[in-house]
mmCIF file of C-alpha atoms in Angstrom:
data_model
loop_
_atom_site.group_PDB
_atom_site.id
_atom_site.type_symbol
_atom_site.label_atom_id
_atom_site.label_comp_id
_atom_site.label_asym_id
_atom_site.label_seq_id
_atom_site.Cartn_x
_atom_site.Cartn_y
_atom_site.Cartn_z
ATOM 1 C CA MET W 24 -54.755 -31.807 9.108
ATOM 2 C CA SER W 25 -53.123 -31.521 5.658
ATOM 3 C CA ARG W 26 -53.118 -28.695 3.513
ATOM 4 C CA LYS W 27 -55.171 -28.991 0.138
ATOM 5 C CA ALA W 28 -52.977 -28.681 -2.922
ATOM 6 C CA TYR W 29 -54.804 -27.338 -6.057
ATOM 7 C CA ASN W 30 -53.352 -27.831 -9.541
ATOM 8 C CA ARG W 31 -52.587 -25.133 -12.032
ATOM 9 C CA GLN W 32 -55.675 -25.481 -14.181
ATOM 10 C CA PHE W 33 -58.111 -25.192 -11.177
ATOM 11 C CA LYS W 34 -56.405 -21.957 -10.043
ATOM 12 C CA ILE W 35 -56.533 -20.380 -13.371
ATOM 13 C CA ALA W 36 -60.244 -21.381 -13.822
ATOM 14 C CA ALA W 37 -61.058 -19.991 -10.357
ATOM 15 C CA VAL W 38 -59.248 -16.640 -11.165
ATOM 16 C CA GLN W 39 -60.931 -16.273 -14.482
ATOM 17 C CA LEU W 40 -64.316 -16.640 -12.983
ATOM 18 C CA VAL W 41 -63.527 -13.649 -10.923
ATOM 19 C CA LEU W 42 -61.663 -11.510 -13.429
ATOM 20 C CA GLU W 43 -63.336 -12.342 -16.864
ATOM 21 C CA GLU W 44 -66.835 -13.239 -15.989
ATOM 22 C CA ASN W 45 -67.082 -10.391 -13.100
ATOM 23 C CA MET W 46 -68.329 -12.863 -10.432
ATOM 24 C CA PHE W 47 -67.950 -11.811 -6.827
ATOM 25 C CA LEU W 48 -64.974 -13.063 -5.100
ATOM 26 C CA LYS W 49 -66.796 -14.393 -2.033
ATOM 27 C CA LYS W 50 -69.516 -16.216 -4.136
ATOM 28 C CA VAL W 51 -66.740 -18.002 -6.250
ATOM 29 C CA SER W 52 -64.879 -18.964 -2.976
ATOM 30 C CA ARG W 53 -68.092 -20.387 -1.446
ATOM 31 C CA GLU W 54 -69.062 -22.379 -4.630
ATOM 32 C CA LEU W 55 -65.493 -23.844 -4.885
ATOM 33 C CA SER W 56 -65.300 -24.299 -1.170
ATOM 34 C CA ILE W 57 -62.057 -22.420 -0.734
ATOM 35 C CA HIS W 58 -61.168 -19.435 1.563
ATOM 36 C CA PHE W 59 -61.699 -15.991 -0.063
ATOM 37 C CA ASN W 60 -58.057 -15.094 1.130
ATOM 38 C CA THR W 61 -56.584 -17.983 -0.890
ATOM 39 C CA LEU W 62 -58.483 -16.944 -3.989
ATOM 40 C CA TYR W 63 -57.525 -13.230 -3.482
ATOM 41 C CA ARG W 64 -53.745 -14.420 -3.119
ATOM 42 C CA TRP W 65 -54.203 -16.472 -6.433
ATOM 43 C CA ILE W 66 -55.536 -13.293 -8.348
ATOM 44 C CA GLY W 67 -52.226 -11.579 -7.232
ATOM 45 C CA GLU W 68 -50.146 -14.535 -8.302
ATOM 46 C CA TYR W 69 -52.016 -14.876 -11.689
ATOM 47 C CA GLU W 70 -51.212 -11.182 -12.471
ATOM 48 C CA GLU W 71 -47.531 -11.676 -11.649
ATOM 49 C CA SER W 72 -46.528 -14.822 -13.095
ATOM 50 C CA ALA W 73 -49.520 -17.066 -13.910
ATOM 51 C CA PHE W 74 -48.528 -19.765 -11.470
ATOM 52 C CA SER W 75 -45.057 -20.604 -12.516
ATOM 53 C CA GLY W 76 -44.845 -23.995 -10.723
ATOM 54 C CA SER W 77 -44.470 -25.749 -7.348
ATOM 55 C CA GLY W 78 -40.822 -24.965 -6.844
ATOM 56 C CA SER W 79 -39.285 -21.588 -6.043
ATOM 57 C CA ALA W 80 -36.759 -19.711 -8.256
ATOM 58 C CA LEU W 81 -33.117 -19.445 -7.246
ATOM 59 C CA SER W 82 -32.233 -16.296 -5.440
ATOM 60 C CA HIS W 83 -29.366 -14.324 -6.674
ATOM 61 C CA SER W 84 -26.930 -15.542 -4.126
ATOM 62 C CA GLN W 85 -28.045 -19.122 -4.573
ATOM 63 C CA TYR W 86 -27.483 -18.763 -8.396
ATOM 64 C CA GLU W 87 -24.184 -17.058 -7.886
ATOM 65 C CA MET W 88 -23.048 -20.001 -5.597
ATOM 66 C CA LYS W 89 -23.949 -22.523 -8.366
ATOM 67 C CA ARG W 90 -22.126 -20.661 -10.949
ATOM 68 C CA LEU W 91 -18.991 -20.393 -8.873
ATOM 69 C CA LYS W 92 -19.026 -24.055 -7.982
ATOM 70 C CA HIS W 93 -19.346 -24.934 -11.688
ATOM 71 C CA GLU W 94 -16.422 -22.514 -12.407
ATOM 72 C CA ASN W 95 -14.318 -24.167 -9.677
ATOM 73 C CA GLU W 96 -15.078 -27.658 -11.146
ATOM 74 C CA VAL W 97 -13.941 -26.450 -14.644
ATOM 75 C CA LEU W 98 -10.773 -24.838 -13.139
ATOM 76 C CA SER W 99 -9.847 -27.992 -11.108
ATOM 77 C CA GLU W 100 -10.161 -30.093 -14.214
ATOM 78 C CA GLU W 101 -8.022 -27.670 -16.139
ATOM 79 C CA ILE W 102 -5.441 -27.363 -13.191
ATOM 80 C CA GLN W 103 -5.305 -31.346 -12.930
ATOM 81 C CA GLN W 104 -4.669 -31.697 -16.804
ATOM 82 C CA ILE W 105 -1.915 -29.031 -16.581
ATOM 83 C CA PHE W 106 -0.335 -30.598 -13.578
ATOM 84 C CA GLU W 107 -0.324 -34.065 -15.284
ATOM 85 C CA GLU W 108 1.103 -32.530 -18.484
ATOM 86 C CA HIS W 109 3.991 -31.040 -16.758
ATOM 87 C CA LYS W 110 4.757 -34.223 -14.531
ATOM 88 C CA GLY W 111 3.924 -32.481 -11.294
ATOM 89 C CA GLN W 112 6.444 -29.501 -11.769
ATOM 90 C CA TYR W 113 3.736 -26.929 -12.087
ATOM 91 C CA ARG W 114 2.583 -24.881 -8.955
ATOM 92 C CA SER W 115 0.124 -21.943 -8.424
ATOM 93 C CA LEU W 116 2.359 -19.129 -9.884
ATOM 94 C CA LYS W 117 2.654 -20.833 -13.290
ATOM 95 C CA THR W 118 -0.800 -22.284 -13.154
ATOM 96 C CA LYS W 119 -2.461 -18.912 -12.622
ATOM 97 C CA LYS W 120 -1.497 -17.787 -16.180
ATOM 98 C CA VAL W 121 -2.931 -20.964 -17.982
ATOM 99 C CA PRO W 122 -6.842 -21.092 -17.068
ATOM 100 C CA LYS W 123 -7.415 -18.078 -19.464
ATOM 101 C CA LYS W 124 -8.317 -20.525 -22.208
ATOM 102 C CA ASN W 125 -12.073 -20.802 -20.914
ATOM 103 C CA SER W 126 -12.129 -17.156 -20.107
ATOM 104 C CA ILE W 127 -12.668 -17.997 -16.551
ATOM 105 C CA LYS W 128 -10.988 -15.207 -14.369
ATOM 106 C CA ALA W 129 -8.882 -16.837 -11.684
ATOM 107 C CA ASN W 130 -6.294 -15.072 -9.452
ATOM 108 C CA GLN W 131 -3.446 -16.805 -7.945
ATOM 109 C CA LYS W 132 -5.086 -17.159 -4.501
ATOM 110 C CA ARG W 133 -8.081 -19.110 -6.132
ATOM 111 C CA VAL W 134 -5.728 -21.319 -8.056
ATOM 112 C CA SER W 135 -3.486 -22.087 -5.090
ATOM 113 C CA LYS W 136 -6.588 -22.709 -2.997
ATOM 114 C CA LEU W 137 -7.860 -25.187 -5.558
ATOM 115 C CA ILE W 138 -4.566 -26.897 -5.849
ATOM 116 C CA ARG W 139 -4.276 -27.175 -2.033
ATOM 117 C CA LEU W 140 -8.038 -28.575 -1.902
ATOM 118 C CA MET W 141 -6.990 -31.204 -4.806
ATOM 119 C CA LYS W 142 -3.862 -31.989 -2.710
ATOM 120 C CA LEU W 143 -1.523 -31.613 -5.624
ATOM 121 C CA TYR W 144 2.084 -30.758 -4.569
ATOM 122 C CA ALA W 145 4.856 -29.912 -6.833
ATOM 123 C CA LYS W 146 7.976 -32.012 -6.948
ATOM 124 C CA SER W 147 10.965 -29.957 -5.861
ATOM 125 C CA SER W 148 14.600 -30.841 -6.471
ATOM 126 C CA HIS W 149 16.646 -31.867 -3.474
ATOM 127 C CA TYR W 150 19.354 -29.290 -3.371
ATOM 128 C CA ARG W 151 21.811 -29.470 -0.481
ATOM 129 C CA TYR W 152 23.942 -26.856 0.659
ATOM 130 C CA LYS W 153 27.481 -27.955 1.057
ATOM 131 C CA HIS W 154 29.048 -26.327 4.062
ATOM 132 C CA TYR W 155 32.420 -24.960 3.936
ATOM 133 C CA ASN W 156 34.524 -25.646 7.119
ATOM 134 C CA LYS W 157 37.810 -23.754 7.636
ATOM 135 C CA LYS W 158 39.009 -26.019 10.319
ATOM 136 C CA SER W 159 39.435 -29.007 8.221
ATOM 137 C CA PRO W 160 42.815 -29.462 6.439
ATOM 138 C CA SER W 161 42.666 -28.917 2.835
ATOM 139 C CA ILE W 162 44.469 -31.297 0.678
ATOM 140 C CA GLU W 163 46.581 -29.396 -1.846
ATOM 141 C CA LYS W 164 46.906 -31.010 -5.216
ATOM 142 C CA SER W 165 49.670 -30.509 -7.664
ATOM 143 C CA ASN W 166 49.354 -28.314 -10.540
ATOM 144 C CA LEU W 167 49.159 -30.370 -13.790
ATOM 145 C CA LEU W 168 49.435 -27.611 -16.261
ATOM 146 C CA ASN W 169 52.947 -26.372 -15.172
#
């Protein structure tokens, strides 16, 4: 058996019968063929928020998550732009200083995590260490200055 859904105007009219016209709660509930507990709950809701809507408001943690996701999207776009500007030479230590334009606080850990998630890797120079070997004979060259 499905649950009946009443619109906002019906609820307000039923509550006003009880509150403003001083009718008894049980009598109004019998006439409208709704349970008296439902009408009692509607009176409480009417005094608090006047039936705000069918959806529920976001809790603080849900709101915080939504805000952080938005901040991360803005930061990732900014990091991507900086990375392309500098031809892939930027990494998290330098990129940490840049996102202060939009006044979004971002520490090095957060920036490096976003860079890792975006799979951006800085190009590094290929430096090779040249080993010195004493055993190999060195070829002496003549001094051209003397």
